[in-house]
CSV table of C-alpha atoms in Angstrom, one decimal:
chain,number,residue,atom,x,y,z
A,1,MET,CA,-16.7,19.7,-35.8
A,2,GLU,CA,-16.2,18.0,-32.4
A,3,ARG,CA,-14.7,14.8,-31.6
A,4,SER,CA,-15.9,12.1,-29.2
A,5,ALA,CA,-13.7,10.5,-26.8
A,6,GLU,CA,-13.2,7.4,-28.9
A,7,GLU,CA,-12.2,9.9,-32.2
A,8,LEU,CA,-9.8,12.1,-30.6
A,9,LEU,CA,-7.6,9.0,-29.4
A,10,ILE,CA,-7.7,7.3,-32.5
A,11,PHE,CA,-6.4,10.7,-34.2
A,12,LEU,CA,-3.8,10.8,-31.0
A,13,PHE,CA,-2.1,7.7,-32.2
A,14,ASP,CA,-2.9,8.1,-36.0
A,15,GLU,CA,-1.9,11.5,-36.4
A,16,ILE,CA,-0.3,13.5,-33.6
A,17,LEU,CA,1.9,10.5,-31.6
A,18,PRO,CA,3.9,9.7,-35.5
A,19,ARG,CA,4.8,13.5,-35.8
A,20,HIS,CA,6.2,13.1,-32.3
A,21,GLY,CA,8.7,9.7,-33.7
A,22,MET,CA,6.5,7.4,-32.0
A,23,THR,CA,5.3,4.8,-34.3
A,24,LEU,CA,1.5,3.4,-35.2
A,25,ARG,CA,1.2,0.2,-33.1
A,26,ILE,CA,-2.1,-1.4,-34.2
A,27,ARG,CA,-2.2,-3.7,-31.0
A,28,GLN,CA,-1.8,-0.3,-28.6
A,29,LYS,CA,-4.2,2.1,-30.1
A,30,GLU,CA,-7.0,-1.0,-29.6
A,31,LEU,CA,-5.4,-1.5,-26.4
A,32,SER,CA,-6.2,2.0,-25.3
A,33,LEU,CA,-9.0,1.9,-27.0
A,34,GLU,CA,-10.3,-1.0,-25.2
A,35,MET,CA,-9.3,0.6,-22.2
A,36,LEU,CA,-11.0,4.2,-22.7
A,37,ARG,CA,-14.5,1.9,-23.3
A,38,ALA,CA,-14.4,0.2,-19.9
A,39,LEU,CA,-13.9,3.7,-18.1
A,40,GLN,CA,-16.9,4.9,-20.1
A,41,GLU,CA,-18.7,1.8,-19.3
A,42,ASN,CA,-17.5,1.9,-15.5
A,43,ARG,CA,-16.2,-1.8,-15.8
A,44,LEU,CA,-13.4,-3.8,-14.9
A,45,ALA,CA,-11.4,-4.5,-18.1
A,46,LEU,CA,-8.7,-6.8,-18.2
A,47,CYS,CA,-5.8,-6.5,-20.1
A,48,GLU,CA,-2.7,-8.4,-21.3
A,49,ALA,CA,-0.2,-7.5,-24.1
A,50,GLU,CA,3.3,-8.6,-25.0
A,51,VAL,CA,6.4,-6.7,-23.8
A,52,GLY,CA,7.0,-3.7,-26.5
A,53,THR,CA,3.4,-3.3,-27.1
A,54,GLY,CA,3.5,0.2,-25.5
A,55,LYS,CA,0.7,-0.2,-22.6
A,56,THR,CA,1.7,2.3,-21.1
A,57,HIS,CA,1.2,4.9,-23.1
A,58,ALA,CA,-2.2,3.4,-24.3
A,59,TYR,CA,-3.6,3.7,-20.4
A,60,ILE,CA,-2.1,7.5,-19.8
A,61,LEU,CA,-3.4,8.7,-22.8
A,62,ALA,CA,-6.8,6.5,-21.9
A,63,LEU,CA,-7.0,8.5,-18.9
A,64,ALA,CA,-6.4,11.5,-20.5
A,65,VAL,CA,-9.2,11.3,-22.8
A,66,TYR,CA,-11.8,9.8,-20.2
A,67,SER,CA,-10.7,12.9,-17.9
A,68,LEU,CA,-11.5,15.6,-20.6
A,69,TYR,CA,-14.9,14.0,-21.8
A,70,SER,CA,-16.2,12.7,-18.4
A,71,GLY,CA,-16.4,16.1,-16.7
A,72,LYS,CA,-14.9,14.6,-13.5
A,73,LYS,CA,-12.4,16.4,-12.1
A,74,GLU,CA,-11.5,13.0,-10.1
A,75,PRO,CA,-7.7,11.8,-10.2
A,76,ALA,CA,-7.0,8.2,-11.3
A,77,VAL,CA,-4.6,6.0,-9.1
A,78,ILE,CA,-1.8,4.5,-11.5
A,79,SER,CA,-0.6,1.8,-9.1
A,80,THR,CA,3.2,-0.1,-10.0
A,81,SER,CA,4.7,-2.9,-8.5
A,82,THR,CA,8.1,-1.3,-8.7
A,83,ILE,CA,10.2,1.9,-8.0
A,84,ALA,CA,11.7,1.4,-11.5
A,85,LEU,CA,8.4,2.2,-13.5
A,86,GLN,CA,7.1,4.9,-10.7
A,87,LYS,CA,10.3,6.6,-12.1
A,88,ALA,CA,9.7,6.4,-15.7
A,89,LEU,CA,6.0,7.1,-14.9
A,90,THR,CA,7.0,10.6,-13.4
A,91,GLU,CA,10.0,11.4,-15.4
A,92,GLU,CA,9.5,10.5,-18.9
A,93,TYR,CA,5.9,8.7,-20.0
A,94,ILE,CA,3.8,11.4,-18.2
A,95,PRO,CA,5.9,14.5,-18.8
A,96,GLN,CA,6.4,13.5,-22.5
A,97,ILE,CA,2.1,12.8,-23.2
A,98,SER,CA,1.7,16.0,-21.1
A,99,GLY,CA,4.1,17.8,-23.7
A,100,ILE,CA,2.5,16.6,-26.6
A,101,LEU,CA,-1.0,17.1,-25.5
A,102,MET,CA,-0.4,20.3,-24.6
A,103,GLU,CA,1.9,21.0,-27.9
A,104,HIS,CA,-1.8,21.0,-29.8
A,105,HIS,CA,-3.5,22.1,-27.8
A,106,VAL,CA,-5.4,19.0,-26.5
A,107,ILE,CA,-5.3,20.5,-23.2
A,108,ASP,CA,-4.7,23.7,-21.2
A,109,ARG,CA,-2.3,22.9,-18.4
A,110,PRO,CA,0.2,20.1,-18.2
A,111,LEU,CA,-0.7,16.5,-16.7
A,112,SER,CA,0.0,16.4,-12.5
A,113,PHE,CA,0.7,14.0,-10.6
A,114,VAL,CA,2.0,13.0,-7.4
A,115,VAL,CA,3.7,9.7,-5.7
A,116,ARG,CA,2.3,8.4,-2.5
A,117,LYS,CA,3.9,5.8,-0.7
A,118,GLY,CA,3.6,4.4,3.0
A,119,LYS,CA,4.8,7.2,5.6
A,120,LYS,CA,8.2,4.9,6.6
A,121,HIS,CA,9.6,6.5,3.2
A,122,TYR,CA,8.9,10.2,4.6
A,123,VAL,CA,11.1,12.2,6.9
A,124,CYS,CA,9.6,13.0,10.8
A,125,ASP,CA,11.0,16.9,11.6
A,126,SER,CA,10.4,15.9,15.1
A,127,ARG,CA,13.1,12.6,14.5
A,128,LEU,CA,15.1,14.7,12.2
A,129,GLY,CA,15.9,17.1,14.7
A,130,ILE,CA,16.4,15.2,17.3
A,131,TYR,CA,18.8,12.8,15.3
A,132,GLU,CA,20.7,15.9,14.0
A,133,ALA,CA,21.2,17.1,17.0
A,134,SER,CA,22.9,14.0,18.3
A,135,ILE,CA,25.0,13.9,15.6
A,136,GLN,CA,26.1,17.0,16.4
A,137,ASN,CA,27.1,17.2,19.5
A,138,LEU,CA,29.7,13.7,18.7
A,139,ASN,CA,32.0,16.6,16.7
A,140,ARG,CA,33.5,13.7,15.0
A,141,GLU,CA,34.7,14.7,11.4
A,142,ILE,CA,33.6,10.9,10.1
A,143,ASP,CA,29.6,12.6,10.3
A,144,ALA,CA,30.6,15.7,7.8
A,145,GLY,CA,29.1,14.1,5.2
A,146,LEU,CA,25.8,12.4,6.9
A,147,LEU,CA,25.6,15.7,7.9
A,148,SER,CA,25.2,17.5,5.0
A,149,GLU,CA,23.2,14.8,3.5
A,150,LEU,CA,20.5,15.5,6.8
A,151,ALA,CA,20.5,19.4,5.7
A,152,LYS,CA,19.3,18.5,2.3
A,153,LEU,CA,16.1,17.4,4.2
A,154,GLN,CA,15.5,20.2,5.7
A,155,GLY,CA,14.1,23.6,4.5
A,156,LEU,CA,9.9,24.1,3.9
A,157,GLU,CA,9.3,22.0,0.9
A,158,ASP,CA,7.4,19.0,1.8
A,159,SER,CA,9.2,17.6,-2.0
A,160,ARG,CA,12.7,17.3,0.3
A,161,ILE,CA,10.9,15.0,2.4
A,162,ASP,CA,11.1,11.3,0.5
A,163,LEU,CA,13.6,9.7,1.7
A,164,ASP,CA,14.0,7.1,-1.3
A,165,ASN,CA,15.9,10.3,-3.1
A,166,THR,CA,18.6,10.2,-0.6
A,167,ALA,CA,22.3,8.7,0.1
A,168,LEU,CA,21.1,7.9,3.5
A,169,THR,CA,21.6,4.3,4.5
A,170,PRO,CA,18.6,2.1,6.1
A,171,TYR,CA,19.9,2.6,9.8
A,172,VAL,CA,19.8,6.5,9.2
A,173,LYS,CA,16.1,6.4,7.7
A,174,ALA,CA,14.8,4.1,10.8
A,175,ARG,CA,16.2,6.7,13.3
A,176,ILE,CA,14.3,9.7,11.2
A,177,ASN,CA,11.6,8.6,9.3
A,178,VAL,CA,7.9,9.2,10.2
A,179,LEU,CA,6.6,6.3,13.0
A,180,ARG,CA,3.0,8.0,14.2
A,181,CYS,CA,1.7,11.1,14.3
A,182,SER,CA,0.4,13.0,17.0
A,183,ARG,CA,-1.3,16.0,18.0
A,184,SER,CA,1.1,16.4,21.1
A,185,CYS,CA,3.9,17.2,18.3
A,186,PRO,CA,5.9,19.7,19.0
A,187,CYS,CA,6.1,20.2,14.8
A,188,LEU,CA,2.7,19.5,14.4
A,189,VAL,CA,1.5,22.9,12.9
A,190,LEU,CA,4.4,23.0,10.7
A,191,CYS,CA,4.9,19.6,9.4
A,192,ARG,CA,5.8,18.9,6.1
A,193,PHE,CA,4.6,15.2,5.6
A,194,MET,CA,1.1,16.5,7.2
A,195,ASN,CA,1.2,18.9,4.8
A,196,PHE,CA,2.4,16.7,2.2
A,197,GLN,CA,-0.6,14.4,3.0
A,198,LYS,CA,-3.2,17.0,3.0
A,199,ARG,CA,-2.2,18.3,-0.3
A,200,CYS,CA,-2.4,14.8,-1.8
A,201,MET,CA,-6.0,14.5,-0.2
A,202,THR,CA,-6.9,18.4,-1.4
A,203,GLU,CA,-5.5,19.2,-4.8
A,204,LYS,CA,-6.3,18.3,-8.2
A,205,PHE,CA,-3.9,15.9,-9.1
A,206,ASP,CA,-4.3,14.1,-12.2
A,207,PHE,CA,-2.9,11.3,-11.1
A,208,GLN,CA,-1.9,9.6,-7.9
A,209,ILE,CA,1.0,6.8,-8.8
A,210,THR,CA,1.8,4.4,-6.1
A,211,ASN,CA,2.2,0.6,-5.2
A,212,HIS,CA,0.0,-2.3,-4.8
A,213,ASN,CA,0.7,-2.7,-0.8
A,214,TYR,CA,-0.6,1.1,-0.9
A,215,VAL,CA,-3.2,0.5,-2.7
A,216,LEU,CA,-4.3,-2.8,-0.4
A,217,ALA,CA,-3.5,-0.8,2.8
A,218,ASP,CA,-6.4,1.6,1.8
A,219,LEU,CA,-8.5,-0.9,1.0
A,220,ILE,CA,-8.2,-3.0,4.1
A,221,GLY,CA,-8.1,0.4,6.2
A,222,ARG,CA,-11.4,1.7,4.5
A,223,LYS,CA,-13.0,-1.9,5.7
A,224,GLN,CA,-11.7,-0.9,9.1
A,225,GLY,CA,-13.1,2.5,9.0
A,226,LYS,CA,-10.5,4.5,8.9
A,227,ARG,CA,-9.8,7.4,6.5
A,228,PRO,CA,-9.1,6.7,2.9
A,229,LEU,CA,-5.4,6.9,1.8
A,230,PHE,CA,-6.4,8.5,-1.7
A,231,PRO,CA,-8.8,11.2,-2.2
A,232,ALA,CA,-12.2,9.8,-4.5
A,233,TYR,CA,-11.0,8.8,-7.9
A,234,GLY,CA,-12.5,8.5,-11.2
A,235,ALA,CA,-10.3,5.1,-12.2
A,236,ILE,CA,-7.3,2.7,-11.1
A,237,VAL,CA,-4.9,0.7,-13.3
A,238,LEU,CA,-3.2,-1.7,-11.8
A,239,ASP,CA,-0.1,-2.1,-14.0
A,240,GLU,CA,2.4,-5.3,-13.3
A,241,ALA,CA,-0.4,-6.9,-12.3
A,242,HIS,CA,1.3,-10.2,-11.9
A,243,LYS,CA,2.8,-8.8,-8.7
A,244,LEU,CA,-0.4,-8.2,-7.1
A,245,LEU,CA,-0.6,-11.8,-5.8
A,246,ASP,CA,2.1,-11.6,-3.7
A,247,ALA,CA,1.2,-7.9,-2.8
A,248,ALA,CA,-2.0,-9.3,-1.5
A,249,ARG,CA,-0.7,-12.5,0.0
A,250,GLN,CA,2.2,-9.5,2.2
A,251,MET,CA,-1.0,-7.5,3.4
A,252,TYR,CA,-3.5,-9.8,3.9
A,253,CYS,CA,-1.8,-13.4,5.6
A,254,THR,CA,-0.8,-13.4,9.1
A,255,VAL,CA,2.5,-15.4,10.2
A,256,TRP,CA,1.6,-17.9,13.2
A,257,ASP,CA,4.3,-20.3,14.6
A,258,GLU,CA,4.1,-23.0,17.3
A,259,GLN,CA,5.7,-20.0,19.5
A,260,GLU,CA,2.6,-17.7,19.1
A,261,ALA,CA,-0.2,-19.5,21.6
A,262,GLU,CA,2.4,-19.4,24.8
A,263,ARG,CA,3.3,-15.2,23.4
A,264,ILE,CA,-0.8,-14.3,23.9
A,265,VAL,CA,-0.6,-17.1,27.2
A,266,LYS,CA,1.7,-15.0,28.7
A,267,LEU,CA,0.2,-11.3,27.6
A,268,SER,CA,-3.1,-12.3,29.2
A,269,ALA,CA,-1.9,-13.3,32.3
A,270,GLY,CA,-2.0,-11.9,36.0
A,271,ASN,CA,-3.8,-8.4,36.4
A,272,VAL,CA,-6.9,-9.8,36.3
A,273,ARG,CA,-10.0,-10.3,38.9
A,274,MET,CA,-10.3,-13.6,40.4
A,275,THR,CA,-14.0,-13.5,39.1
A,276,GLY,CA,-12.3,-13.8,35.3
A,277,MET,CA,-9.3,-16.0,35.6
A,278,ASP,CA,-11.4,-18.9,35.2
A,279,GLU,CA,-12.8,-18.2,31.6
A,280,LEU,CA,-9.4,-16.9,30.7
A,281,ALA,CA,-8.0,-20.0,31.9
A,282,VAL,CA,-10.3,-22.3,30.0
A,283,LEU,CA,-9.6,-19.7,26.8
A,284,GLN,CA,-5.7,-20.1,27.3
A,285,GLY,CA,-6.0,-23.6,27.4
A,286,ARG,CA,-7.9,-24.0,24.0
A,287,THR,CA,-5.7,-21.6,22.1
A,288,ARG,CA,-2.7,-23.9,23.6
A,289,GLU,CA,-4.5,-27.1,22.8
A,290,TYR,CA,-5.7,-26.0,19.4
A,291,SER,CA,-2.1,-24.3,17.9
A,292,ARG,CA,-0.6,-27.9,19.5
A,293,GLN,CA,-3.3,-30.1,17.3
A,294,ILE,CA,-2.7,-27.8,14.2
A,295,PHE,CA,1.5,-27.9,14.2
A,296,ASP,CA,0.9,-31.8,14.9
A,297,ARG,CA,-1.0,-32.2,11.6
A,298,LEU,CA,1.6,-29.8,9.8
A,299,ALA,CA,4.3,-32.4,10.7
A,300,GLY,CA,2.3,-35.4,9.7
A,301,GLU,CA,-0.3,-35.9,7.2
A,302,LEU,CA,-2.9,-33.4,6.5
A,303,SER,CA,-6.4,-34.1,5.2
A,304,GLY,CA,-6.2,-31.0,2.5
A,305,SER,CA,-3.8,-31.4,-0.8
A,306,HIS,CA,-0.4,-30.1,-1.5
A,307,ILE,CA,0.5,-27.9,-4.1
A,308,ARG,CA,4.3,-27.3,-4.8
A,309,GLU,CA,5.0,-23.8,-5.9
A,310,GLU,CA,8.9,-22.8,-6.0
A,311,ASN,CA,10.1,-23.4,-2.7
A,312,ARG,CA,6.7,-22.8,-0.6
A,313,THR,CA,4.3,-25.8,-0.1
A,314,GLU,CA,0.5,-24.2,-0.4
A,315,ILE,CA,-2.0,-26.6,1.6
A,316,ALA,CA,-5.6,-26.7,0.9
A,317,VAL,CA,-6.4,-27.7,4.2
A,318,GLY,CA,-8.9,-30.2,5.4
A,319,PRO,CA,-11.9,-30.5,7.3
A,320,ALA,CA,-10.1,-30.9,10.6
A,321,GLU,CA,-7.6,-28.2,10.1
A,322,ARG,CA,-10.3,-26.2,9.6
A,323,ARG,CA,-12.5,-27.3,12.6
A,324,TYR,CA,-9.1,-26.4,15.2
A,325,MET,CA,-8.9,-23.1,13.5
A,326,LYS,CA,-12.0,-21.9,13.9
A,327,HIS,CA,-12.3,-23.1,17.4
A,328,MET,CA,-8.7,-21.4,17.9
A,329,ALA,CA,-10.3,-18.3,16.3
A,330,GLU,CA,-13.3,-18.4,18.6
A,331,ALA,CA,-11.5,-17.9,21.6
A,332,LEU,CA,-8.7,-15.5,20.2
A,333,GLU,CA,-11.8,-13.2,19.7
A,334,ARG,CA,-12.8,-14.0,23.4
A,335,ILE,CA,-9.6,-13.5,25.2
A,336,PRO,CA,-8.7,-10.0,24.7
A,337,PHE,CA,-12.9,-9.3,25.7
A,338,VAL,CA,-12.5,-11.0,29.2
A,339,TYR,CA,-9.1,-9.7,30.0
A,340,GLN,CA,-9.9,-6.1,29.8
A,341,LYS,CA,-13.6,-6.5,31.2
A,342,ASN,CA,-12.1,-8.2,34.2
A,343,GLY,CA,-9.7,-5.7,35.5
A,344,GLY,CA,-6.6,-6.3,32.6
A,345,GLN,CA,-4.7,-3.3,32.0
A,346,GLU,CA,-6.1,-1.2,29.1
A,347,MET,CA,-2.3,-1.0,27.4
A,348,ARG,CA,-1.7,-4.7,28.0
A,349,ALA,CA,-5.3,-4.9,26.7
A,350,GLN,CA,-4.9,-3.1,23.1
A,351,GLY,CA,-1.3,-4.8,22.5
A,352,LEU,CA,-3.6,-8.4,23.1
A,353,LYS,CA,-6.4,-7.4,21.2
A,354,ARG,CA,-3.9,-6.6,17.9
A,355,ARG,CA,-2.4,-9.8,18.8
A,356,CYS,CA,-5.2,-11.7,18.9
A,357,GLN,CA,-6.4,-10.0,15.7
A,358,GLY,CA,-3.8,-11.1,13.8
A,359,GLY,CA,-4.2,-14.2,14.2
A,360,PHE,CA,-6.7,-16.8,12.5
A,361,TYR,CA,-10.0,-15.6,11.5
A,362,PRO,CA,-13.2,-18.1,11.5
A,363,PHE,CA,-13.8,-19.9,8.2
């Protein structure tokens, strides 16, 4: 008789896993069943479990069983906050569960996965070639070890492009990592990074393993109309979710200091037709003035409340600060438009737009 998804998951916990030295844990089984039900009902599940519950095995099994019964061949995204957990997933947890499920004919092929990171973690074939040639030209004995490490990155396999697997220093990695991809790149056709990205988007991996920042970058990019960083996926697990808030602050927050208004004013100065100078000067003045008012109030007593969190002070801004920020946001939104409309340099206009968009947003 064919089992239901829940019956199979219970059977795995009760009968199969103990045969492989994994003690039955009731809380772990209940956690995995709750995750499976959430997947089947297409709803959000917020799960908390004490250390030692075995939550990683719980969600891997829930995802594997759900995939078997859903009929969908979409991957699941597993997001963590640490490289250590990613390594544990790829080197221990997934291979272990895959082997058990294969041995008992639950699945007919091993569970597959790919690790996704920001492009700075990968080698650029073009930059690698240039940097390696520059080191070789110096012809120094001291560089023998460096050249040996660089040689390990060569080849056709895209498995060699992960800079996190090398012993290179941060300085060297910054000389050879991917910055931006251009159609004019001489390595475009055979680019291992581009081929790796394509493979991640087209091959049917069971799991796409990543970090919280990469997930948030995907969400931000989609909102801005950019191409997704992941293929269509059927489920997402945010492991170590208590670190998600810090990642969100890092991705969404904007740093604005007292000198930023002056930088924007200088960037927007000059190369503008006389017909647009008056409006631009007014906007520049407003940006300066509202920025000054905001920082004056920061130095004094804000109308909002203060919350102390470790070494940070979180300020709930009051109506006065909101008004200043709103007016400054409006000025920042207009500056790039007026600058470009009245003949400002195109390259500078783009930089100005990015700088202004990185500022305040209307409330």
